[in-house]
Coordinates of C-alpha atoms and ligand atoms in Angstrom, one line a residue:
Chain A
M1 CA 0.0 0.1 -0.1
I2 CA 0.9 3.5 -0.2
V3 CA 2.3 4.9 3.0
A4 CA 1.6 8.6 3.9
E5 CA 2.4 10.8 6.7
Q6 CA 0.4 13.5 7.8
K7 CA 2.1 17.1 7.5
P8 CA 2.3 19.2 10.6
L9 CA -0.8 21.1 11.5
A10 CA 0.9 24.5 11.2
E11 CA 1.8 23.7 7.5
I12 CA -1.8 22.6 6.6
A13 CA -3.1 25.6 8.5
E14 CA -1.0 27.9 6.5
N15 CA -1.9 26.3 3.2
I16 CA -5.5 26.9 3.8
M17 CA -4.8 30.6 4.2
E18 CA -7.8 32.9 4.8
A19 CA -10.5 30.1 4.1
Q20 CA -13.4 30.2 6.3
K21 CA -15.3 27.1 5.2
V22 CA -13.0 24.1 4.9
L23 CA -13.9 20.7 3.8
V24 CA -11.7 17.9 5.1
V25 CA -11.8 14.7 3.0
G26 CA -10.4 11.4 4.0
C27 CA -9.7 8.4 1.7
G28 CA -10.7 4.9 2.7
G29 CA -7.8 3.3 0.8
C30 CA -4.2 3.0 1.8
V31 CA -4.0 5.9 4.0
T32 CA -6.8 4.4 6.2
V33 CA -4.8 1.3 6.6
C34 CA -1.6 3.3 7.6
L35 CA -3.6 5.3 9.9
S36 CA -3.1 8.7 8.6
G37 CA -5.9 9.7 6.4
G38 CA -9.1 7.7 7.5
Q39 CA -12.3 9.2 8.9
K40 CA -10.6 9.2 12.4
E41 CA -7.7 11.5 11.2
V42 CA -10.2 13.6 9.3
D43 CA -12.1 14.2 12.5
I44 CA -9.0 15.0 14.5
L45 CA -7.7 17.2 11.7
A46 CA -10.9 19.3 11.5
T47 CA -11.2 19.6 15.1
S48 CA -7.5 20.7 15.5
L49 CA -7.9 23.3 12.7
R50 CA -11.0 24.8 14.2
I51 CA -9.1 25.1 17.6
L52 CA -6.2 26.5 16.0
R53 CA -8.0 29.0 14.1
K54 CA -10.1 30.1 17.0
K55 CA -7.1 30.7 19.0
E56 CA -5.9 32.9 16.5
G57 CA -9.1 34.8 16.3
K58 CA -9.9 33.6 12.8
P59 CA -12.7 31.0 13.5
I60 CA -13.5 28.5 10.7
D61 CA -16.4 26.0 9.7
T62 CA -15.3 22.8 9.0
A63 CA -17.3 19.9 7.2
T64 CA -15.9 16.3 6.7
E65 CA -16.1 13.3 4.4
T66 CA -14.3 10.3 4.0
L67 CA -14.4 8.8 0.3
E68 CA -14.1 5.0 -0.4
R69 CA -11.2 6.1 -2.6
Q70 CA -9.9 9.5 -3.9
C71 CA -8.2 8.0 -6.7
D72 CA -11.3 6.8 -8.3
K73 CA -13.4 9.4 -10.4
E74 CA -16.5 7.6 -9.5
Y75 CA -16.2 8.4 -5.7
V76 CA -14.8 11.9 -6.3
D77 CA -17.9 12.9 -8.2
K78 CA -19.9 12.3 -5.0
L79 CA -18.3 15.3 -3.2
A80 CA -19.9 17.9 -5.8
E81 CA -22.3 19.5 -3.4
K82 CA -20.1 19.6 -0.3
I83 CA -17.2 21.2 -2.2
Q84 CA -19.6 23.7 -3.5
A85 CA -20.2 25.2 -0.1
A86 CA -16.2 25.1 0.8
D87 CA -13.7 27.8 0.3
C88 CA -10.9 25.2 0.5
V89 CA -10.7 21.6 0.5
V90 CA -8.1 19.6 2.5
S91 CA -7.2 16.2 1.4
L92 CA -5.9 13.4 3.6
A93 CA -5.2 11.2 0.6
C94 CA -2.0 10.3 -1.1
G95 CA -0.8 12.8 -3.8
V96 CA -3.1 11.0 -6.4
G97 CA -6.1 11.7 -4.3
V98 CA -5.3 15.1 -4.0
Q99 CA -4.8 15.6 -7.8
Y100 CA -8.0 14.0 -8.7
L101 CA -9.9 16.2 -6.4
S102 CA -8.2 19.2 -7.8
E103 CA -8.8 18.0 -11.5
R104 CA -12.4 17.4 -10.9
Y105 CA -12.9 20.6 -9.0
P106 CA -10.6 22.9 -10.7
D107 CA -12.1 26.2 -9.3
K108 CA -11.6 25.0 -5.8
C109 CA -8.0 25.2 -4.0
V110 CA -7.1 21.7 -2.7
V111 CA -4.5 21.4 0.0
P112 CA -2.5 18.3 0.9
A113 CA -2.7 17.2 4.3
Q114 CA -0.3 14.5 3.9
N115 CA 3.4 13.7 2.6
T116 CA 3.1 10.8 0.4
K117 CA 6.0 8.7 1.2
F118 CA 6.6 5.3 -0.5
I119 CA 4.8 1.9 -1.0
G120 CA 5.5 -0.5 1.7
G121 CA 3.9 -2.5 4.6
T122 CA 3.6 -2.9 8.2
T123 CA 6.5 -4.5 9.8
E124 CA 5.1 -3.9 13.4
H125 CA 2.2 -2.0 14.7
G126 CA 3.2 1.6 13.9
V127 CA 6.0 1.0 11.8
W128 CA 6.2 0.9 8.1
E129 CA 8.7 -0.1 5.7
E130 CA 9.5 0.8 1.9
R131 CA 9.6 -2.5 -0.1
C132 CA 9.1 -1.4 -4.0
G133 CA 10.3 1.6 -5.9
L134 CA 8.0 1.2 -8.7
C135 CA 10.7 0.5 -11.3
G136 CA 8.2 -0.9 -13.8
E137 CA 10.1 -4.0 -14.5
C138 CA 10.3 -6.3 -11.5
I139 CA 13.4 -8.5 -11.0
L140 CA 12.4 -10.1 -7.8
A141 CA 12.5 -13.4 -9.2
R142 CA 16.3 -13.0 -9.5
T143 CA 17.1 -11.5 -6.3
G144 CA 15.5 -13.8 -3.8
G145 CA 12.3 -11.8 -3.5
I146 CA 14.3 -8.9 -2.0
C147 CA 14.1 -5.5 -4.0
P148 CA 17.7 -4.1 -4.5
I149 CA 16.2 -1.1 -6.4
I150 CA 14.8 0.1 -3.4
R151 CA 16.1 -1.6 -0.3
C152 CA 19.7 -1.1 -1.2
S153 CA 20.6 2.6 -0.6
K154 CA 22.4 2.7 -3.9
S155 CA 20.0 0.6 -5.9
I156 CA 22.9 -1.6 -6.8
L157 CA 22.1 -4.4 -8.9
N158 CA 25.4 -6.5 -8.4
G159 CA 25.8 -5.8 -4.8
P160 CA 27.0 -5.4 -2.2
C161 CA 29.0 -2.2 -1.9
G162 CA 31.9 -2.0 0.1
G163 CA 30.2 -0.2 2.7
S164 CA 28.0 -3.2 4.0
Q165 CA 29.2 -4.4 7.6
D166 CA 27.8 -6.8 9.8
G167 CA 25.0 -7.3 7.4
K168 CA 23.9 -3.6 7.7
C169 CA 24.0 -0.9 5.2
E170 CA 26.5 1.9 5.2
V171 CA 23.9 4.4 5.2
N172 CA 22.3 3.5 8.6
P173 CA 23.1 0.6 11.0
D174 CA 19.2 0.2 11.5
V175 CA 18.8 -0.8 8.0
P176 CA 19.9 -4.4 6.7
C177 CA 22.1 -4.3 3.7
A178 CA 19.5 -5.6 1.0
W179 CA 22.5 -7.4 -0.8
T180 CA 23.5 -9.3 2.5
L181 CA 19.7 -10.5 2.6
I182 CA 19.7 -11.4 -1.1
Y183 CA 22.8 -13.4 -0.4
E184 CA 21.4 -15.2 2.6
K185 CA 17.9 -15.9 1.0
L186 CA 19.6 -17.3 -2.2
K187 CA 21.8 -19.4 0.0
R188 CA 19.1 -20.7 1.9
Q189 CA 17.5 -21.8 -1.4
G190 CA 20.6 -23.3 -2.6
R191 CA 20.8 -20.8 -5.5
E192 CA 23.8 -18.5 -4.2
D193 CA 25.5 -19.2 -7.6
A194 CA 23.0 -16.7 -8.9
I195 CA 25.3 -14.1 -7.2
Y196 CA 27.9 -14.6 -10.1
E197 CA 25.6 -13.7 -12.8
V198 CA 26.2 -10.1 -13.7
F199 CA 23.0 -8.0 -14.0
P200 CA 22.9 -6.0 -17.0
V201 CA 22.2 -2.1 -16.8
K202 CA 18.5 -1.6 -16.0
D203 CA 16.1 0.3 -18.3
W204 CA 15.2 3.0 -16.2
S205 CA 13.0 4.2 -19.1
K206 CA 10.3 1.8 -17.7
S207 CA 10.6 3.6 -14.3
R208 CA 9.8 7.2 -13.7
D209 CA 12.8 8.2 -15.9
G210 CA 10.7 7.7 -18.9
G211 CA 8.3 10.3 -18.0
P212 CA 4.7 10.0 -16.5
R213 CA 3.8 6.4 -17.0
K214 CA 0.4 5.1 -18.3
Y215 CA -1.1 1.8 -18.6
V216 CA -3.9 1.0 -20.9
R217 CA -5.9 -2.3 -21.1
E218 CA -7.1 -2.5 -24.5
D219 CA -9.5 -5.5 -23.6
V220 CA -11.5 -3.5 -20.9
L221 CA -11.7 -0.1 -22.8
L222 CA -15.3 1.0 -23.1
Chain B
M1 CA 32.5 -13.2 -20.6
S2 CA 35.9 -13.1 -22.0
E3 CA 39.1 -13.1 -20.3
P4 CA 41.4 -10.1 -19.9
A5 CA 42.6 -9.7 -23.4
K6 CA 46.4 -10.0 -22.7
Q7 CA 48.6 -12.3 -25.0
D8 CA 52.3 -12.8 -24.5
G9 CA 54.0 -9.4 -25.0
E10 CA 51.1 -7.6 -25.8
F11 CA 49.2 -5.1 -23.5
T12 CA 45.5 -4.1 -23.4
T13 CA 46.6 -0.5 -22.9
E14 CA 49.5 1.8 -22.7
S15 CA 49.2 1.9 -18.8
K16 CA 52.5 2.2 -17.0
L17 CA 51.0 0.0 -14.2
E18 CA 50.0 -2.6 -16.7
R19 CA 53.6 -2.8 -17.8
L20 CA 54.8 -3.1 -14.3
F21 CA 52.6 -5.8 -13.1
A22 CA 53.5 -7.7 -16.4
R23 CA 57.0 -7.5 -15.4
G24 CA 56.4 -8.7 -12.0
E25 CA 57.3 -5.5 -10.3
F26 CA 55.8 -4.8 -6.8
V27 CA 53.7 -1.9 -7.7
V28 CA 53.2 1.1 -5.2
T29 CA 50.3 3.4 -5.7
S30 CA 49.3 6.2 -3.4
E31 CA 46.1 8.4 -3.0
I32 CA 45.5 12.0 -3.2
G33 CA 42.1 13.7 -2.1
P34 CA 42.1 16.9 -4.2
Q35 CA 41.2 20.1 -2.2
K36 CA 38.0 21.7 -1.5
G37 CA 38.6 24.5 -3.8
A38 CA 39.3 25.9 -7.4
S39 CA 43.1 25.2 -7.1
A40 CA 45.4 22.6 -7.7
E41 CA 47.8 23.7 -5.4
S42 CA 47.9 20.7 -2.9
V43 CA 47.4 18.2 -5.8
I44 CA 50.8 19.7 -7.4
H45 CA 52.6 19.8 -3.9
H46 CA 52.0 16.2 -3.4
T47 CA 53.0 15.2 -7.0
E48 CA 56.2 16.9 -6.8
Q49 CA 57.0 15.7 -3.3
S50 CA 56.1 12.0 -3.9
K51 CA 56.2 11.1 -7.5
A52 CA 59.7 9.4 -7.1
Y53 CA 58.1 7.2 -4.4
C54 CA 55.2 5.6 -6.0
D55 CA 54.1 4.4 -9.5
G56 CA 50.7 6.0 -9.7
F57 CA 48.4 8.6 -7.6
N58 CA 44.9 7.5 -7.3
I59 CA 42.8 10.6 -7.3
T60 CA 39.4 10.3 -5.2
D61 CA 36.2 11.3 -6.9
N62 CA 34.6 13.7 -4.3
Q63 CA 35.4 11.3 -1.6
S64 CA 32.8 10.6 1.1
A65 CA 30.4 12.7 -1.1
V66 CA 32.2 15.9 -0.4
V67 CA 32.7 18.3 -3.2
R68 CA 36.2 18.7 -4.3
L69 CA 38.3 19.5 -7.3
S70 CA 37.3 17.0 -10.0
S71 CA 39.5 13.8 -10.2
I72 CA 39.9 14.3 -14.1
A73 CA 41.0 18.1 -13.6
A74 CA 43.3 16.8 -10.8
A75 CA 44.6 14.1 -13.2
V76 CA 45.8 16.7 -15.6
H77 CA 47.7 18.7 -13.1
I78 CA 49.3 15.4 -11.9
M79 CA 50.4 14.4 -15.4
R80 CA 51.8 18.3 -16.1
H81 CA 53.8 17.7 -13.0
G82 CA 55.4 14.5 -13.8
G83 CA 53.1 12.0 -11.8
N84 CA 51.0 9.2 -13.2
P85 CA 47.3 9.5 -12.3
V86 CA 44.6 6.8 -11.8
I87 CA 41.3 8.4 -11.7
Q88 CA 38.4 7.3 -9.5
M89 CA 35.0 7.0 -11.1
T90 CA 32.0 6.8 -9.0
C91 CA 28.5 5.9 -9.9
R92 CA 26.9 8.2 -7.3
D93 CA 27.0 11.5 -9.3
R94 CA 26.9 10.6 -13.1
N95 CA 24.4 8.7 -15.1
R96 CA 25.6 6.4 -17.7
I97 CA 25.7 9.4 -20.2
A98 CA 28.1 11.5 -18.1
I99 CA 30.2 8.6 -17.2
Q100 CA 31.1 7.7 -20.7
S101 CA 31.7 11.5 -21.6
D102 CA 33.9 11.7 -18.7
L103 CA 35.8 8.5 -19.6
L104 CA 36.3 9.8 -23.1
G105 CA 37.5 13.2 -22.0
A106 CA 39.9 11.9 -19.4
Y107 CA 41.3 9.4 -22.0
S108 CA 41.7 12.3 -24.5
L109 CA 43.7 14.1 -21.9
G110 CA 46.2 11.3 -21.3
V111 CA 44.8 9.3 -18.4
R112 CA 45.4 5.8 -18.7
D113 CA 44.1 4.1 -15.6
V114 CA 40.7 4.1 -14.1
L115 CA 39.4 2.8 -10.7
C116 CA 35.6 1.8 -10.9
L117 CA 33.6 2.2 -7.9
S118 CA 30.0 2.8 -6.6
G119 CA 31.1 5.7 -4.4
D120 CA 30.0 6.7 -0.8
H121 CA 26.3 7.6 -0.1
Q122 CA 25.7 11.2 -0.1
S123 CA 24.3 11.2 3.4
F124 CA 28.0 11.0 4.4
G125 CA 29.0 14.3 2.6
N126 CA 28.3 18.0 2.6
H127 CA 25.3 17.6 0.5
P128 CA 23.1 15.0 2.2
T129 CA 20.0 16.2 0.6
A130 CA 21.3 15.8 -2.7
R131 CA 19.6 13.5 -5.2
N132 CA 21.9 10.7 -6.1
V133 CA 22.2 8.9 -9.5
F134 CA 23.3 5.4 -9.0
D135 CA 22.1 4.7 -12.6
I136 CA 24.8 1.9 -13.0
D137 CA 26.6 0.0 -10.4
S138 CA 30.2 -0.5 -10.1
I139 CA 30.2 -4.0 -11.8
Q140 CA 28.2 -2.6 -14.7
L141 CA 30.7 0.2 -14.8
I142 CA 33.7 -2.1 -15.0
A143 CA 31.9 -4.0 -17.9
L144 CA 31.1 -0.6 -19.6
V145 CA 35.0 0.5 -19.7
K146 CA 35.9 -2.9 -21.0
M147 CA 33.1 -2.7 -23.6
M148 CA 34.4 0.9 -24.8
R149 CA 37.8 -0.4 -24.9
D150 CA 37.5 -3.7 -26.2
E151 CA 34.3 -3.5 -28.4
R152 CA 34.9 0.0 -29.3
R153 CA 31.2 0.6 -28.5
L154 CA 29.1 2.9 -26.3
L155 CA 26.6 1.2 -23.9
C156 CA 24.0 1.9 -26.4
G157 CA 25.8 0.0 -29.0
D158 CA 26.9 2.9 -31.1
E159 CA 30.6 2.7 -32.4
L160 CA 33.3 4.8 -31.0
K161 CA 35.8 6.3 -33.6
T162 CA 38.4 6.2 -31.0
E163 CA 38.2 3.9 -28.2
P164 CA 39.5 4.9 -24.7
R165 CA 42.3 2.2 -23.8
F166 CA 41.9 2.4 -20.1
Y167 CA 43.5 -0.1 -17.7
I168 CA 40.6 -1.1 -15.4
G169 CA 40.8 -1.2 -11.6
A170 CA 38.2 -2.0 -9.0
V171 CA 38.3 -2.1 -5.2
E172 CA 37.3 -4.8 -2.7
S173 CA 36.9 -5.0 0.9
P174 CA 38.7 -8.1 2.1
T175 CA 37.6 -8.0 5.7
G176 CA 34.1 -7.1 5.0
D177 CA 31.5 -9.7 5.7
P178 CA 30.3 -12.3 4.7
V179 CA 33.8 -13.0 3.5
E180 CA 32.8 -15.6 1.1
L181 CA 30.4 -13.1 -0.6
R182 CA 33.4 -10.8 -0.9
V183 CA 35.4 -13.4 -2.8
M184 CA 32.3 -13.9 -5.1
R185 CA 32.0 -10.1 -5.7
L186 CA 35.8 -10.1 -6.6
A187 CA 35.1 -13.0 -9.0
K188 CA 32.5 -11.2 -10.5
K189 CA 34.5 -7.9 -10.9
V190 CA 37.3 -9.8 -12.6
R191 CA 34.9 -11.5 -14.9
A192 CA 33.5 -8.0 -15.9
G193 CA 36.9 -6.9 -16.8
A194 CA 38.7 -5.7 -13.6
Q195 CA 42.5 -6.1 -14.1
F196 CA 43.7 -4.6 -10.8
I197 CA 42.3 -4.3 -7.4
Q198 CA 42.8 -2.0 -4.8
T199 CA 41.5 -3.4 -1.3
Q200 CA 40.2 -1.3 1.5
A201 CA 42.9 -0.5 4.1
V202 CA 44.2 -3.7 6.0
F203 CA 45.2 -3.6 9.7
D204 CA 44.1 -7.1 10.5
V205 CA 46.8 -9.1 8.3
E206 CA 45.5 -12.2 9.6
K207 CA 42.0 -11.7 8.3
F208 CA 43.4 -10.4 5.1
A209 CA 45.7 -13.7 4.7
A210 CA 42.6 -15.8 5.1
W211 CA 40.7 -13.9 2.4
M212 CA 43.7 -14.2 0.1
D213 CA 43.6 -17.8 0.9
L214 CA 40.1 -18.1 -0.6
V215 CA 41.4 -15.9 -3.4
R216 CA 44.3 -18.0 -4.5
N217 CA 41.8 -21.1 -4.0
S218 CA 39.6 -19.7 -6.7
G219 CA 42.6 -18.9 -8.8
L220 CA 41.5 -15.1 -8.9
D221 CA 45.2 -14.0 -7.9
Q222 CA 46.3 -15.3 -11.3
R223 CA 43.7 -13.2 -13.1
V224 CA 43.9 -9.9 -11.4
N225 CA 46.6 -7.9 -9.8
I226 CA 45.9 -7.4 -6.2
M227 CA 47.2 -4.3 -4.3
A228 CA 46.7 -4.4 -0.6
G229 CA 45.5 -0.9 1.0
V230 CA 47.5 0.5 3.8
I231 CA 46.6 3.8 5.9
P232 CA 49.2 5.4 7.9
V233 CA 47.3 6.6 11.0
K234 CA 48.6 9.7 13.2
S235 CA 46.8 8.9 16.3
V236 CA 45.0 6.3 18.4
R237 CA 41.7 8.4 17.8
A238 CA 42.0 8.1 14.1
L239 CA 42.5 4.3 14.5
R240 CA 39.6 4.0 16.7
Y241 CA 37.5 6.1 14.5
M242 CA 38.3 3.6 11.7
K243 CA 37.9 0.7 13.7
D244 CA 34.2 1.9 14.7
N245 CA 33.3 3.8 11.9
V246 CA 34.6 2.9 8.6
A247 CA 32.7 -0.1 7.0
G248 CA 35.0 -2.9 5.8
I249 CA 37.9 -2.0 8.1
S250 CA 38.9 -4.5 10.8
V251 CA 41.4 -3.2 13.5
P252 CA 42.8 -5.8 16.0
D253 CA 42.9 -4.5 19.7
E254 CA 46.6 -5.2 20.0
L255 CA 47.2 -2.4 17.2
V256 CA 44.8 0.1 19.0
D257 CA 46.6 -0.7 22.4
R258 CA 50.0 -0.2 20.5
M259 CA 49.0 3.2 19.3
A260 CA 47.4 4.3 22.6
N261 CA 50.6 3.5 24.5
A262 CA 53.0 5.0 22.0
E263 CA 55.2 7.8 23.3
N264 CA 55.2 9.5 19.8
P265 CA 51.9 8.3 17.9
Q266 CA 52.9 9.8 14.7
E267 CA 56.1 7.7 14.7
E268 CA 54.4 4.6 15.8
G269 CA 51.9 5.1 13.1
K270 CA 54.6 5.1 10.4
T271 CA 56.3 2.3 11.9
I272 CA 53.0 0.3 11.8
A273 CA 52.4 1.1 8.2
V274 CA 56.0 0.1 7.5
E275 CA 55.6 -3.4 9.3
L276 CA 52.1 -3.9 7.5
I277 CA 53.7 -3.1 4.0
A278 CA 56.3 -5.8 4.8
Q279 CA 53.8 -8.4 6.1
L280 CA 51.4 -7.9 3.1
R281 CA 54.1 -8.3 0.8
R282 CA 54.9 -11.8 2.1
I283 CA 51.5 -12.9 1.2
A284 CA 51.3 -14.7 -2.0
G285 CA 49.4 -13.2 -4.6
V286 CA 49.6 -9.6 -3.3
K287 CA 51.0 -7.9 -6.3
G288 CA 51.6 -4.2 -4.8
I289 CA 50.7 -1.8 -2.1
H290 CA 48.1 1.0 -2.2
I291 CA 49.0 3.6 0.5
M292 CA 46.1 5.8 1.4
P293 CA 47.5 8.8 3.7
V294 CA 44.0 10.6 3.9
G295 CA 45.3 13.9 4.9
W296 CA 48.7 12.9 5.6
E297 CA 50.2 12.7 2.2
D298 CA 53.5 14.3 3.4
V299 CA 54.6 11.0 5.1
L300 CA 54.5 9.0 2.0
P301 CA 58.1 9.2 0.9
E302 CA 59.3 8.2 4.3
I303 CA 57.1 5.1 4.5
V304 CA 58.1 4.1 1.1
T305 CA 61.8 4.6 1.9
R306 CA 61.5 2.8 5.3
A307 CA 59.6 0.0 3.6
G308 CA 62.5 -0.6 1.1
L309 CA 60.4 0.3 -1.9
Q310 CA 62.0 3.7 -2.6
L311 CA 63.6 2.9 -5.7
R312 CA 60.7 2.7 -8.2
P313 CA 61.0 0.9 -11.4
V314 CA 60.9 2.7 -14.8
A315 CA 58.4 1.5 -17.3
D316 CA 59.2 0.0 -20.7
Ligands
SF4_401 S1 12.2 -4.9 -8.7 FE1 11.0 -2.9 -9.3 S2 8.6 -3.6 -9.2 FE2 10.1 -5.1 -8.1 S3 10.0 -4.9 -6.0 FE3 12.0 -3.7 -6.9 S4 11.2 -1.5 -7.7 FE4 9.1 -2.7 -7.3
SF4_402 S1 25.4 -1.4 2.3 FE1 24.1 -2.8 1.1 S2 22.2 -1.8 0.9 FE2 23.8 -0.2 1.6 S3 24.1 0.7 -0.3 FE3 25.7 -0.9 0.1 S4 25.0 -2.7 -0.8 FE4 23.4 -1.2 -0.7

């Protein structure tokens, strides 16, 4: 899932500027799962904004809503009425949700309430870790199911670098060296000879370096 | 993957290092970190001072991700003052386009030796918020230099009018872990085209010797010229710092104690470096020494002289 972290209240407040009627919109997808943008967080943020503005002597009205998903036009359409009544919309979705709202309601100012961070998962309650860099051409089959693109700090395809020590990455002793993990996994599966294979240079044009990507399924087009 | 392309009496390059290794000379290289500024003064000073005591100067490429005079520019200054430069080329700051262009440029200026490495992460340097590149990795870089040289092609397949005939070097971390993975990586670097290896600094000769055993068992010492790395240290503080903070460096406690108890730590540091060189030289398969004075470049002539290596051979 997409992992996002809420921005500091002061930054959100600054971005809504002089608005007096603020609609706070959550998303029922990833950000609900990672506890940063679901209904609960929507309520807390709306309340916090009201309190802050009241303290500043510039009270505001807030309305709230949490869509099933903000990255889906069908759900975003349902907001039409509530948005009409607002001067400013605060979105607690990932960057896609914010852009979808902004695209659908181009006359309204839509403010992001989150820093969209990465795709990852929970490793323990309250801890999320990045697992994929969306490179567009997955090589996990050859790396023991561990992604060197994102889990190696240098995206090395033929690692480890000289900085790996005690199985940790040179960048941070709390981070495992992806290549030590890969080696250990391959060894466990009796496939460590795969390390000898020289991975050719990667085609980054399939990643973000090829410009914004688009995926079309001809078979399901209407 | 093909073997290094050397036949009897034939060289892959015009590199002085390649000739010295081929003749069985024990090669000595040292390292210069160019200064943080738009002047080559220190590079020139060290070249003048030490050129008679080593066969090549390795020039770091924005070492520890700290911006410094470019290694290619420094190489030109070294050549102008009679030294033999080995440029470092890292993958951190350049994509494949910039790397190939810089390699062509360096060769056109007279550089004949290149050391391929991934580079320290930018989080260690003076621009920790920089965007890094790491478009290709060090093994892919080795293979790329070999491809440009032996196939006369760029990575994309385009033909080169003039190929850069570089002698290709790489680094390895013999006391890094897991040790068997370090040997596999070395094999991979050799297969990709590495012809000489400079190792991370060795303080733990025993550990290094154990790694060399593995290297010899896999026959790698016959296919690549391995130079053991030596760092002369000035103080016990510097030694402890390396022990605790520099990845891949293992320092035995006896050595730390020796430095801690030394009356004159600088003298002791030099003596230790001289002793290490003597011990490393005796290990089968070690073809040279790479001295990395990191900020203590002035000490090079004395260490080389005391190690009995001051008479440097003349190439050809
Ligand atoms: S290889 Fe690419 S697609 Fe696969 S996990 Fe890594 S970044 Fe994601
Ligand atoms: S230590 Fe391991 S994970 Fe970190 S940059 Fe080096 S190879 Fe990658």
